[in-house]
Amino acid sequence: MNIIVVGGSLAGLFVGLSLKRLGHHVHILERNSLPLFQGNGAGIFAGEETRLFIKKFDRSKRDLTIPTTLLRYLDVHGNEIHRENIDHQATSWDLLYHILRANFDGIKSAYCQLPDDTGGNTGYDYDANVTDIEVDDDSVTIFYEQKNEKQSIKGDILIAADGASSRIRTLIDPNIERNYVDYVVWRGTVPESDISESLTSTFIGGVTFFHAPEIQFACYTIPGQNGALDQGRRLINWVWYCNHADPSEILTDCHGRKHHWTVPRGKVAHKVWKDLKQYANSNLPPQFIELVNATQLPFVQAVSDILATQACYYNGRVVLVGDALAGFRPHTASATSQAAFHGLQLWEKMQSWSDWLKNRSSYEDIVMKFARQGVEHGQKLGHASQFEEYKVGGKIKMGYMAANEDRSVSEGSE
Ligand SMILES: Cc1cc2nc3c(=O)[nH]c(=O)nc-3n(C[C@H](O)[C@H](O)[C@H](O)COP(=O)(O)OP(=O)(O)OC[C@H]3O[C@@H](n4cnc5c(N)ncnc54)[C@H](O)[C@@H]3O)c2cc1C
Ligand SMILES: *[C@@H]1O[C@H](CO)[C@@H](O)[C@H](O)[C@H]1NC(C)=O
Ligand SMILES: *[C@@H]1O[C@H](CO)[C@@H](O)[C@H](O)[C@H]1NC(C)=O
Ligand SMILES: CC(=O)N[C@H]1CO[C@H](CO)[C@@H](O)[C@@H]1O
């Protein structure tokens, strides 16, 4: 089949790669004006589904994770007040992105070796802003703008991987809203080599948390430049949730432009960042004050909830995947896993159009169940950490959703 994917971030690449390996021709349209995303990302956790996807489909066979085996909690003075064992794997957005690009369309980089290339033909068009679609009985037409020119392309199936503010979802079902939930998340990274040794030793091998009213802070180690995994060349990644009834000042960038959801790296207004550092000084443990203080290019995102009512539209000609289907709050550490899960599921169920017709309703049920669980889990965690007294060591745990048998995927070889 000819499959058009709108959005060339992680979900578009997971799905594009697995469908290419089935022999389908896959064409990605991405509106980013540069051929590659560069230096935009920070840390992510590689959950069960992400690791399984990589094991099945990454032929570069490159290690991408850093084991994270301890959960530590600090008090405001920086003393450890609680610890637990965990079994998580951290990685970075940019490493995963480059591994997927190497496999999908043979993009060379210093991140990984170029794998052999099999499967259907692929294309990755950047600077391609999709504006409209037209669906008829046996095809989908996608309209987009590229270099100020109007273009269109036809396919058998359209996969919408265009993120939490999905244009495709809005065209199909304008009633689904992305809602701000009254807090923002700041993120930053600091090279291990830039901070004191006593500090790195507090952070190594685990996730370190701090909780206070209206604040949650966490940090963990992720791969460094070009995906370096060796100690000394990695990054400390931090996330900091702060409540704000009105985030408009924070979302106004250094050029005075107002963003809806995210102010990217390098664009945060000077005063906003200065104020945050001040706030850090009087509210965080000393280790985290040092970390925030040493951060060069932070970025910030307004936290939101989003959940579509269904995954497949027009008898399966249009499919929503990744954040376009359901945007989880970052506490769940599961957005990437959901996107990988969609890639694995479509690989099982979209071998041909007739297969897809038969398998579609079971696909719909299984991905919607995961989507609803992720959104609910995120709401529970967000509420506990930002609007209630968070109980360290209590029942509610930050991090992955509990594994669920219904979303298990067969391990068989590709
Ligand atoms: C550059 C970048 C860096 C990120 N870094 C992190 C990180 O460090 N940690 C983390 O937890 N999450 C990060 N995320 C978010 C993370 O990728 C998602 O939460 C999750 O993995 C699901 O991804 P997604 O592909 O569904 O959505 P997204 O990652 O949001 O991707 C949607 C893509 O669709 C494209 N798009 C949107 N509208 C159109 C249109 N009309 N036409 C064409 N293309 C369109 C966007 O440009 C974007 O590339 C990042 C996302 C991006 C784009
Ligand atoms: C993409 O198109 C939409 C709808 O026409 C427009 O509002 C938006 O500004 C465009 N984005 C880019 C990056 O060109
Ligand atoms: C923060 O960094 C500045 C210099 O950039 C330094 O003078 C100050 O002491 C630092 N503060 C802390 C708490 O590390
Ligand atoms: C995973 C799954 O349910 N696959 C099914 C898709 O449809 C074909 C044809 O009916 C079945 O043979 C597969 O088992």
Short mmCIF file of C-alpha atoms and ligand atoms in Angstrom, two decimals:
data_model
loop_
_atom_site.label_atom_id
_atom_site.label_comp_id
_atom_site.label_asym_id
_atom_site.label_seq_id
_atom_site.Cartn_x
_atom_site.Cartn_y
_atom_site.Cartn_z
CA MET A 1 0.00 0.00 0.00
CA ASN A 2 0.94 3.66 -0.25
CA ILE A 3 0.89 5.17 3.20
CA ILE A 4 1.19 8.89 3.93
CA VAL A 5 2.29 9.89 7.43
CA VAL A 6 1.77 13.46 8.62
CA GLY A 7 4.38 14.37 11.26
CA GLY A 8 7.97 13.14 11.26
CA SER A 9 8.74 13.09 14.97
CA LEU A 10 8.85 9.90 17.04
CA ALA A 11 5.35 8.56 16.39
CA GLY A 12 5.58 9.19 12.64
CA LEU A 13 8.95 7.42 12.54
CA PHE A 14 7.94 4.42 14.68
CA VAL A 15 4.88 3.79 12.52
CA GLY A 16 6.65 4.67 9.27
CA LEU A 17 9.47 2.22 10.00
CA SER A 18 7.33 -0.76 10.96
CA LEU A 19 5.04 -0.26 7.94
CA LYS A 20 8.03 0.08 5.61
CA ARG A 21 9.33 -3.24 6.90
CA LEU A 22 6.01 -4.80 5.94
CA GLY A 23 6.79 -3.71 2.38
CA HIS A 24 4.48 -0.69 2.22
CA HIS A 25 5.65 2.54 0.58
CA VAL A 26 5.72 5.21 3.26
CA HIS A 27 5.92 8.95 2.70
CA ILE A 28 6.33 11.29 5.70
CA LEU A 29 5.33 14.96 5.53
CA GLU A 30 6.90 17.09 8.29
CA ARG A 31 6.39 20.82 8.65
CA ASN A 32 9.72 21.54 10.39
CA SER A 33 11.63 23.83 8.03
CA LEU A 34 14.96 21.99 8.43
CA PRO A 35 15.80 18.53 7.05
CA LEU A 36 16.67 17.20 10.54
CA PHE A 37 15.62 18.05 14.06
CA GLN A 38 18.77 19.08 15.85
CA GLY A 39 19.44 19.65 19.53
CA ASN A 40 15.76 20.11 20.35
CA GLY A 41 15.18 17.20 22.66
CA ALA A 42 16.04 16.22 26.18
CA GLY A 43 15.43 13.07 28.19
CA ILE A 44 12.85 10.35 27.76
CA PHE A 45 12.32 6.97 29.34
CA ALA A 46 12.46 3.93 27.11
CA GLY A 47 9.57 1.84 28.38
CA GLU A 48 8.80 -1.77 27.55
CA GLU A 49 7.19 -0.98 24.19
CA THR A 50 10.02 1.31 23.07
CA ARG A 51 12.65 -1.31 23.90
CA LEU A 52 10.70 -4.04 22.17
CA PHE A 53 10.25 -1.87 19.07
CA ILE A 54 13.98 -1.10 18.92
CA LYS A 55 14.88 -4.75 19.42
CA LYS A 56 12.64 -5.76 16.52
CA PHE A 57 13.30 -2.96 14.06
CA ASP A 58 16.62 -1.23 14.74
CA ARG A 59 19.22 -2.90 12.55
CA SER A 60 22.05 -0.63 13.67
CA LYS A 61 21.88 -2.54 16.99
CA ARG A 62 23.15 0.45 18.86
CA ASP A 63 22.78 0.63 22.66
CA LEU A 64 20.62 3.54 23.58
CA THR A 65 19.71 3.29 27.22
CA ILE A 66 21.17 4.09 30.61
CA PRO A 67 19.95 1.88 33.46
CA THR A 68 18.17 3.76 36.20
CA THR A 69 17.84 1.55 39.25
CA LEU A 70 17.25 3.84 42.21
CA LEU A 71 14.50 6.23 43.13
CA ARG A 72 15.71 8.86 45.62
CA TYR A 73 13.81 11.65 47.34
CA LEU A 74 15.50 14.71 48.81
CA ASP A 75 14.20 17.18 51.36
CA VAL A 76 14.64 20.91 50.85
CA HIS A 77 18.03 20.79 52.60
CA GLY A 78 19.27 18.19 50.15
CA ASN A 79 19.17 15.21 52.51
CA GLU A 80 17.95 11.90 51.18
CA ILE A 81 14.68 11.05 52.90
CA HIS A 82 13.57 7.97 51.00
CA ARG A 83 14.87 5.47 48.45
CA GLU A 84 13.46 2.56 46.46
CA ASN A 85 14.75 0.19 43.82
CA ILE A 86 13.38 0.54 40.32
CA ASP A 87 14.20 -0.89 36.92
CA HIS A 88 13.96 1.87 34.32
CA GLN A 89 15.94 2.76 31.22
CA ALA A 90 16.62 6.37 30.27
CA THR A 91 17.54 7.65 26.82
CA SER A 92 17.39 10.88 24.87
CA TRP A 93 14.92 12.15 22.30
CA ASP A 94 17.61 12.99 19.75
CA LEU A 95 19.33 9.59 19.96
CA LEU A 96 16.06 7.77 19.41
CA TYR A 97 15.17 10.14 16.57
CA HIS A 98 18.47 9.53 14.76
CA ILE A 99 18.26 5.76 15.18
CA LEU A 100 14.78 5.82 13.66
CA ARG A 101 15.87 8.06 10.78
CA ALA A 102 18.84 5.79 10.02
CA ASN A 103 16.49 2.83 9.71
CA PHE A 104 13.61 4.64 8.03
CA ASP A 105 15.32 6.64 5.31
CA GLY A 106 19.04 5.99 5.68
CA ILE A 107 20.03 9.31 7.26
CA LYS A 108 23.72 9.20 8.16
CA SER A 109 24.78 10.65 11.49
CA ALA A 110 27.37 10.27 14.21
CA TYR A 111 24.70 8.63 16.40
CA CYS A 112 24.70 5.18 14.84
CA GLN A 113 25.89 3.03 11.95
CA LEU A 114 23.79 2.93 8.87
CA PRO A 115 21.85 -0.33 8.77
CA ASP A 116 21.04 -2.25 5.61
CA ASP A 117 17.91 -1.16 3.91
CA THR A 118 14.96 -3.41 3.16
CA GLY A 119 11.27 -2.90 2.80
CA GLY A 120 9.13 -0.50 0.84
CA ASN A 121 10.26 2.84 -0.56
CA THR A 122 10.34 5.76 1.82
CA GLY A 123 10.31 9.52 1.58
CA TYR A 124 10.70 12.19 4.24
CA ASP A 125 9.63 15.65 3.08
CA TYR A 126 10.44 18.53 5.42
CA ASP A 127 9.05 22.05 5.29
CA ALA A 128 5.76 20.39 4.33
CA ASN A 129 2.87 21.90 6.26
CA VAL A 130 -0.28 19.84 5.85
CA THR A 131 -3.39 22.01 5.66
CA ASP A 132 -6.26 19.83 4.49
CA ILE A 133 -7.37 16.32 3.51
CA GLU A 134 -10.01 14.80 1.28
CA VAL A 135 -11.14 11.21 1.79
CA ASP A 136 -13.04 9.14 -0.75
CA ASP A 137 -13.94 5.46 -1.05
CA ASP A 138 -10.56 4.16 -2.08
CA SER A 139 -7.97 6.84 -1.30
CA VAL A 140 -6.98 9.89 0.73
CA THR A 141 -5.63 13.14 -0.73
CA ILE A 142 -3.42 15.29 1.48
CA PHE A 143 -2.91 18.99 0.73
CA TYR A 144 0.19 20.76 1.99
CA GLU A 145 2.29 23.86 1.57
CA GLN A 146 5.97 23.61 0.77
CA LYS A 147 8.17 26.63 0.07
CA ASN A 148 4.98 28.69 -0.27
CA GLU A 149 3.63 26.43 -2.97
CA LYS A 150 0.49 24.37 -2.70
CA GLN A 151 1.04 20.64 -3.24
CA SER A 152 -0.98 17.46 -2.87
CA ILE A 153 -0.30 13.75 -2.60
CA LYS A 154 -2.58 10.71 -2.71
CA GLY A 155 -2.34 7.54 -0.64
CA ASP A 156 -4.29 4.47 0.45
CA ILE A 157 -4.02 5.32 4.13
CA LEU A 158 -3.23 8.50 6.06
CA ILE A 159 -1.53 8.18 9.44
CA ALA A 160 -1.82 11.35 11.53
CA ALA A 161 1.28 11.60 13.73
CA ASP A 162 1.11 15.37 14.01
CA GLY A 163 1.22 15.71 17.78
CA ALA A 164 -1.03 16.88 20.59
CA SER A 165 -2.35 19.87 18.61
CA SER A 166 -2.96 17.63 15.55
CA ARG A 167 -4.21 19.49 12.50
CA ILE A 168 -5.70 16.29 11.07
CA ARG A 169 -7.63 15.53 14.27
CA THR A 170 -8.92 19.11 14.34
CA LEU A 171 -10.12 18.82 10.74
CA ILE A 172 -11.92 15.54 11.46
CA ASP A 173 -13.27 16.26 14.92
CA PRO A 174 -12.97 19.93 15.92
CA ASN A 175 -14.77 19.28 19.22
CA ILE A 176 -11.81 17.52 20.81
CA GLU A 177 -9.95 20.08 22.86
CA ARG A 178 -6.44 20.24 24.24
CA ASN A 179 -6.83 21.58 27.78
CA TYR A 180 -4.23 23.37 29.89
CA VAL A 181 -4.14 21.89 33.39
CA ASP A 182 -2.72 24.82 35.40
CA TYR A 183 0.97 23.97 35.54
CA VAL A 184 4.00 24.07 33.28
CA VAL A 185 7.02 21.82 32.95
CA TRP A 186 10.50 23.24 32.62
CA ARG A 187 13.25 21.04 31.20
CA GLY A 188 16.98 21.40 30.90
CA THR A 189 20.19 19.45 30.57
CA VAL A 190 23.68 19.95 32.01
CA PRO A 191 26.81 18.04 30.88
CA GLU A 192 28.03 15.71 33.64
CA SER A 193 31.45 17.29 33.24
CA ASP A 194 30.12 20.77 34.10
CA ILE A 195 28.96 20.00 37.61
CA SER A 196 30.79 19.11 40.78
CA GLU A 197 31.69 15.50 41.42
CA SER A 198 29.79 15.41 44.68
CA LEU A 199 26.71 16.41 42.75
CA THR A 200 27.08 13.81 40.01
CA SER A 201 27.55 11.13 42.63
CA THR A 202 24.17 12.06 44.16
CA PHE A 203 22.51 11.71 40.80
CA ILE A 204 24.19 8.71 39.21
CA GLY A 205 22.19 5.59 38.46
CA GLY A 206 18.84 6.86 39.58
CA VAL A 207 15.99 9.29 39.40
CA THR A 208 16.18 11.92 42.14
CA PHE A 209 12.97 13.66 43.17
CA PHE A 210 11.96 16.64 45.25
CA HIS A 211 8.40 17.53 46.18
CA ALA A 212 6.95 20.65 47.78
CA PRO A 213 3.54 22.32 47.49
CA GLU A 214 2.98 23.21 43.80
CA ILE A 215 6.42 21.86 42.85
CA GLN A 216 7.79 18.60 41.58
CA PHE A 217 11.41 18.32 40.49
CA ALA A 218 13.19 15.27 39.10
CA CYS A 219 16.49 14.52 37.43
CA TYR A 220 18.22 11.55 35.80
CA THR A 221 21.16 10.82 33.51
CA ILE A 222 20.70 10.57 29.74
CA PRO A 223 22.99 10.03 26.72
CA GLY A 224 25.21 12.97 25.75
CA GLN A 225 26.47 14.33 22.44
CA ASN A 226 25.83 11.94 19.53
CA GLY A 227 24.28 9.55 22.02
CA ALA A 228 27.43 9.03 24.15
CA LEU A 229 26.68 6.57 26.97
CA ASP A 230 29.98 6.61 28.86
CA GLN A 231 30.28 8.25 32.24
CA GLY A 232 31.62 11.78 32.00
CA ARG A 233 30.16 12.41 28.53
CA ARG A 234 26.50 12.14 29.39
CA LEU A 235 23.95 14.75 30.45
CA ILE A 236 21.99 15.30 33.62
CA ASN A 237 18.41 15.90 32.52
CA TRP A 238 15.97 17.69 34.81
CA VAL A 239 12.25 18.37 34.74
CA TRP A 240 10.52 20.83 37.00
CA TYR A 241 6.74 21.19 37.28
CA CYS A 242 5.46 24.55 38.58
CA ASN A 243 1.85 25.68 39.02
CA HIS A 244 0.64 28.73 37.10
CA ALA A 245 -3.02 29.64 36.70
CA ASP A 246 -2.01 31.90 33.80
CA PRO A 247 1.14 30.86 31.90
CA SER A 248 0.98 33.63 29.28
CA GLU A 249 4.10 35.49 30.45
CA ILE A 250 6.13 32.26 30.50
CA LEU A 251 4.92 31.32 27.01
CA THR A 252 5.92 34.68 25.56
CA ASP A 253 9.39 34.23 24.07
CA CYS A 254 12.45 36.50 23.96
CA HIS A 255 11.13 38.15 20.77
CA GLY A 256 7.75 38.88 22.36
CA ARG A 257 6.01 36.15 20.39
CA LYS A 258 3.36 34.22 22.29
CA HIS A 259 3.41 30.41 21.96
CA HIS A 260 0.39 28.20 22.61
CA TRP A 261 2.15 25.32 24.35
CA THR A 262 5.95 25.29 24.12
CA VAL A 263 8.76 27.83 24.14
CA PRO A 264 11.65 25.98 22.47
CA ARG A 265 15.31 25.89 23.43
CA GLY A 266 17.04 29.24 23.15
CA LYS A 267 13.79 31.22 22.95
CA VAL A 268 12.86 31.55 26.63
CA ALA A 269 12.60 35.23 27.64
CA HIS A 270 15.55 36.43 29.72
CA LYS A 271 13.42 37.81 32.55
CA VAL A 272 11.30 34.65 32.81
CA TRP A 273 14.42 32.51 33.19
CA LYS A 274 15.99 34.94 35.66
CA ASP A 275 12.85 34.87 37.79
CA LEU A 276 12.78 31.08 37.72
CA LYS A 277 16.39 30.86 38.89
CA GLN A 278 15.51 33.23 41.72
CA TYR A 279 12.56 31.02 42.62
CA ALA A 280 14.86 28.00 42.54
CA ASN A 281 17.20 29.66 45.01
CA SER A 282 14.56 29.93 47.70
CA ASN A 283 12.57 26.76 47.03
CA LEU A 284 14.77 23.86 45.86
CA PRO A 285 17.37 21.63 47.55
CA PRO A 286 20.94 22.93 47.03
CA GLN A 287 21.81 20.18 44.50
CA PHE A 288 18.94 21.23 42.27
CA ILE A 289 19.69 24.94 42.65
CA GLU A 290 23.17 24.19 41.27
CA LEU A 291 21.73 22.14 38.42
CA VAL A 292 19.23 24.81 37.36
CA ASN A 293 21.91 27.48 37.72
CA ALA A 294 24.26 25.57 35.41
CA THR A 295 21.66 25.09 32.65
CA GLN A 296 22.31 26.90 29.37
CA LEU A 297 19.25 26.40 27.20
CA PRO A 298 16.11 25.49 29.13
CA PHE A 299 12.71 25.06 27.51
CA VAL A 300 9.20 25.09 28.87
CA GLN A 301 5.89 23.51 28.01
CA ALA A 302 2.34 24.07 29.28
CA VAL A 303 1.03 20.72 30.55
CA SER A 304 -2.22 19.56 28.94
CA ASP A 305 -4.63 16.68 28.59
CA ILE A 306 -5.80 15.43 25.23
CA LEU A 307 -7.77 12.33 24.31
CA ALA A 308 -9.41 11.63 20.96
CA THR A 309 -12.63 9.61 21.02
CA GLN A 310 -11.44 7.10 18.42
CA ALA A 311 -8.25 6.07 16.59
CA CYS A 312 -9.61 5.11 13.14
CA TYR A 313 -11.82 7.28 10.95
CA TYR A 314 -13.36 6.89 7.48
CA ASN A 315 -13.43 3.08 7.70
CA GLY A 316 -9.75 2.95 8.58
CA ARG A 317 -8.44 5.28 5.84
CA VAL A 318 -7.32 7.78 8.50
CA VAL A 319 -5.59 6.69 11.72
CA LEU A 320 -4.48 8.90 14.63
CA VAL A 321 -1.26 7.83 16.39
CA GLY A 322 1.04 9.11 19.17
CA ASP A 323 0.18 12.38 20.90
CA ALA A 324 -2.40 13.14 18.17
CA LEU A 325 -4.47 10.29 19.62
CA ALA A 326 -3.71 10.89 23.30
CA GLY A 327 -1.34 13.35 24.93
CA PHE A 328 -0.17 12.02 28.29
CA ARG A 329 1.17 14.24 31.05
CA PRO A 330 4.95 13.88 31.30
CA HIS A 331 4.83 12.30 34.82
CA THR A 332 3.73 9.06 33.16
CA ALA A 333 7.00 8.81 31.18
CA SER A 334 4.91 6.87 28.67
CA ALA A 335 4.26 9.09 25.61
CA THR A 336 7.14 7.53 23.67
CA SER A 337 6.03 4.05 24.71
CA GLN A 338 2.55 4.74 23.40
CA ALA A 339 3.97 5.85 20.03
CA ALA A 340 6.16 2.70 19.83
CA PHE A 341 3.14 0.60 20.77
CA HIS A 342 1.22 2.05 17.81
CA GLY A 343 4.08 1.09 15.51
CA LEU A 344 4.12 -2.48 16.87
CA GLN A 345 0.36 -2.85 16.67
CA LEU A 346 0.07 -1.58 13.09
CA TRP A 347 2.87 -3.91 12.07
CA GLU A 348 0.73 -6.83 13.28
CA LYS A 349 -2.54 -5.58 11.89
CA MET A 350 -1.89 -3.65 8.68
CA GLN A 351 -0.16 -6.19 6.47
CA SER A 352 -2.65 -5.53 3.69
CA TRP A 353 -5.84 -3.57 3.21
CA SER A 354 -8.00 -6.69 3.66
CA ASP A 355 -6.13 -7.62 6.88
CA TRP A 356 -6.60 -4.11 8.13
CA LEU A 357 -10.35 -4.29 7.50
CA LYS A 358 -10.52 -7.45 9.59
CA ASN A 359 -8.15 -6.32 12.35
CA ARG A 360 -9.21 -2.71 12.66
CA SER A 361 -11.75 -3.05 15.42
CA SER A 362 -9.38 -5.00 17.67
CA TYR A 363 -6.71 -2.34 16.94
CA GLU A 364 -9.19 0.37 17.90
CA ASP A 365 -10.06 -1.31 21.21
CA ILE A 366 -6.50 -2.01 22.28
CA VAL A 367 -5.02 1.42 21.49
CA MET A 368 -7.98 3.31 22.95
CA LYS A 369 -7.64 1.34 26.17
CA PHE A 370 -3.94 2.26 26.43
CA ALA A 371 -4.78 5.88 25.54
CA ARG A 372 -7.47 6.23 28.22
CA GLN A 373 -5.26 4.58 30.85
CA GLY A 374 -2.35 6.88 30.05
CA VAL A 375 -4.45 10.02 30.27
CA GLU A 376 -6.09 8.93 33.53
CA HIS A 377 -2.79 7.88 35.06
CA GLY A 378 -1.26 11.25 34.17
CA GLN A 379 -4.18 13.10 35.71
CA LYS A 380 -3.85 11.12 38.92
CA LEU A 381 -0.09 11.71 39.18
CA GLY A 382 -0.38 15.39 38.25
CA HIS A 383 -3.10 15.99 40.75
CA ALA A 384 -1.19 14.27 43.54
CA SER A 385 2.03 16.15 42.89
CA GLN A 386 0.74 19.65 42.08
CA PHE A 387 -2.51 20.09 43.99
CA GLU A 388 -2.38 17.76 46.99
CA GLU A 389 0.09 16.90 49.70
CA TYR A 390 2.32 14.39 47.89
CA LYS A 391 3.22 11.49 50.13
CA VAL A 392 6.80 10.34 49.56
CA GLY A 393 6.88 6.54 49.66
CA GLY A 394 3.08 6.45 49.43
CA LYS A 395 0.97 4.44 47.02
CA ILE A 396 1.08 6.82 44.06
CA LYS A 397 4.33 6.45 42.15
CA MET A 398 5.65 8.72 39.47
CA GLY A 399 6.74 6.97 36.29
CA TYR A 400 5.34 4.29 34.05
CA MET A 401 1.84 3.11 34.01
CA ALA A 402 1.64 -0.38 35.44
CA ALA A 403 2.19 -2.92 32.69
CA ASN A 404 -1.07 -4.21 31.35
CA GLU A 405 -1.57 -7.62 29.81
CA ASP A 406 -3.95 -6.27 27.20
CA ARG A 407 -1.24 -4.24 25.57
CA SER A 408 1.27 -7.06 25.48
CA VAL A 409 2.76 -7.62 22.06
CA SER A 410 4.12 -10.80 20.60
CA GLU A 411 7.88 -11.14 20.84
CA GLY A 412 8.27 -13.13 17.58
CA SER A 413 11.03 -12.20 15.18
CA GLU A 414 10.36 -9.64 12.50
C1 LIG B 1 11.77 18.43 18.44
C2 LIG B 1 11.02 17.68 19.52
C3 LIG B 1 11.68 17.39 20.72
C4 LIG B 1 11.02 16.69 21.73
N1 LIG B 1 11.71 16.43 22.88
C5 LIG B 1 11.12 15.73 23.87
C6 LIG B 1 11.84 15.39 25.07
O1 LIG B 1 12.99 15.75 25.23
N2 LIG B 1 11.20 14.68 26.03
C7 LIG B 1 9.90 14.27 25.88
O2 LIG B 1 9.37 13.62 26.77
N3 LIG B 1 9.20 14.55 24.76
C8 LIG B 1 9.77 15.28 23.76
N4 LIG B 1 9.05 15.58 22.61
C9 LIG B 1 7.66 15.09 22.51
C10 LIG B 1 7.57 13.61 22.14
O3 LIG B 1 8.16 13.40 20.88
C11 LIG B 1 6.13 13.17 22.15
O4 LIG B 1 5.53 13.49 23.37
C12 LIG B 1 5.91 11.67 21.97
O5 LIG B 1 7.08 10.96 21.72
C13 LIG B 1 4.93 11.39 20.85
O6 LIG B 1 5.40 11.98 19.68
P1 LIG B 1 4.51 12.38 18.47
O7 LIG B 1 5.37 12.09 17.30
O8 LIG B 1 3.15 11.82 18.56
O9 LIG B 1 4.30 13.98 18.65
P2 LIG B 1 5.34 15.16 18.45
O10 LIG B 1 6.66 14.76 18.94
O11 LIG B 1 4.71 16.36 19.01
O12 LIG B 1 5.45 15.32 16.86
C14 LIG B 1 4.46 15.86 16.01
C15 LIG B 1 5.15 16.23 14.71
O13 LIG B 1 4.20 16.60 13.75
C16 LIG B 1 4.63 17.74 13.04
N5 LIG B 1 3.44 18.44 12.55
C17 LIG B 1 2.46 19.02 13.28
N6 LIG B 1 1.52 19.57 12.50
C18 LIG B 1 1.89 19.32 11.22
C19 LIG B 1 1.32 19.64 9.94
N7 LIG B 1 0.18 20.33 9.85
N8 LIG B 1 1.98 19.23 8.83
C20 LIG B 1 3.15 18.54 8.93
N9 LIG B 1 3.72 18.21 10.11
C21 LIG B 1 3.11 18.60 11.24
C22 LIG B 1 5.40 18.53 14.09
O14 LIG B 1 6.31 19.44 13.51
C23 LIG B 1 6.10 17.41 14.87
O15 LIG B 1 7.35 17.08 14.31
C24 LIG B 1 9.66 16.29 21.57
C25 LIG B 1 9.01 16.56 20.36
C26 LIG B 1 9.67 17.25 19.34
C27 LIG B 1 8.94 17.53 18.03
C1 LIG B 2 0.69 25.77 8.51
O1 LIG B 2 -0.60 26.02 8.02
C2 LIG B 2 -1.51 26.54 8.97
C3 LIG B 2 -2.92 26.52 8.38
O2 LIG B 2 -2.95 27.11 7.10
C4 LIG B 2 -1.04 27.91 9.40
O3 LIG B 2 -1.92 28.48 10.35
C5 LIG B 2 0.38 27.77 10.00
O4 LIG B 2 0.89 29.04 10.33
C6 LIG B 2 1.33 27.07 9.03
N1 LIG B 2 2.55 26.75 9.75
C7 LIG B 2 3.75 26.83 9.20
C8 LIG B 2 4.90 26.43 10.05
O5 LIG B 2 3.92 27.23 8.04
C1 LIG B 3 24.94 30.42 40.02
O1 LIG B 3 25.82 30.79 38.97
C2 LIG B 3 26.47 32.03 39.19
C3 LIG B 3 27.34 32.31 37.99
O2 LIG B 3 26.75 31.94 36.79
C4 LIG B 3 27.30 31.97 40.46
O3 LIG B 3 27.85 33.24 40.72
C5 LIG B 3 26.41 31.55 41.63
O4 LIG B 3 27.20 31.36 42.78
C6 LIG B 3 25.69 30.27 41.32
N1 LIG B 3 24.80 29.94 42.40
C7 LIG B 3 24.67 28.70 42.89
C8 LIG B 3 23.72 28.55 44.00
O5 LIG B 3 25.29 27.75 42.45
C1 LIG B 4 -2.84 -9.51 15.07
C2 LIG B 4 -4.03 -9.95 14.30
O1 LIG B 4 -5.14 -10.00 14.82
N1 LIG B 4 -3.82 -10.29 13.05
C3 LIG B 4 -4.86 -10.82 12.17
C4 LIG B 4 -5.19 -9.84 11.07
O2 LIG B 4 -6.07 -10.39 10.12
C5 LIG B 4 -5.60 -11.57 9.49
C6 LIG B 4 -6.60 -11.98 8.43
O3 LIG B 4 -7.87 -12.15 9.00
C7 LIG B 4 -5.36 -12.64 10.53
O4 LIG B 4 -4.81 -13.80 9.90
C8 LIG B 4 -4.37 -12.11 11.57
O5 LIG B 4 -4.19 -13.06 12.59
#
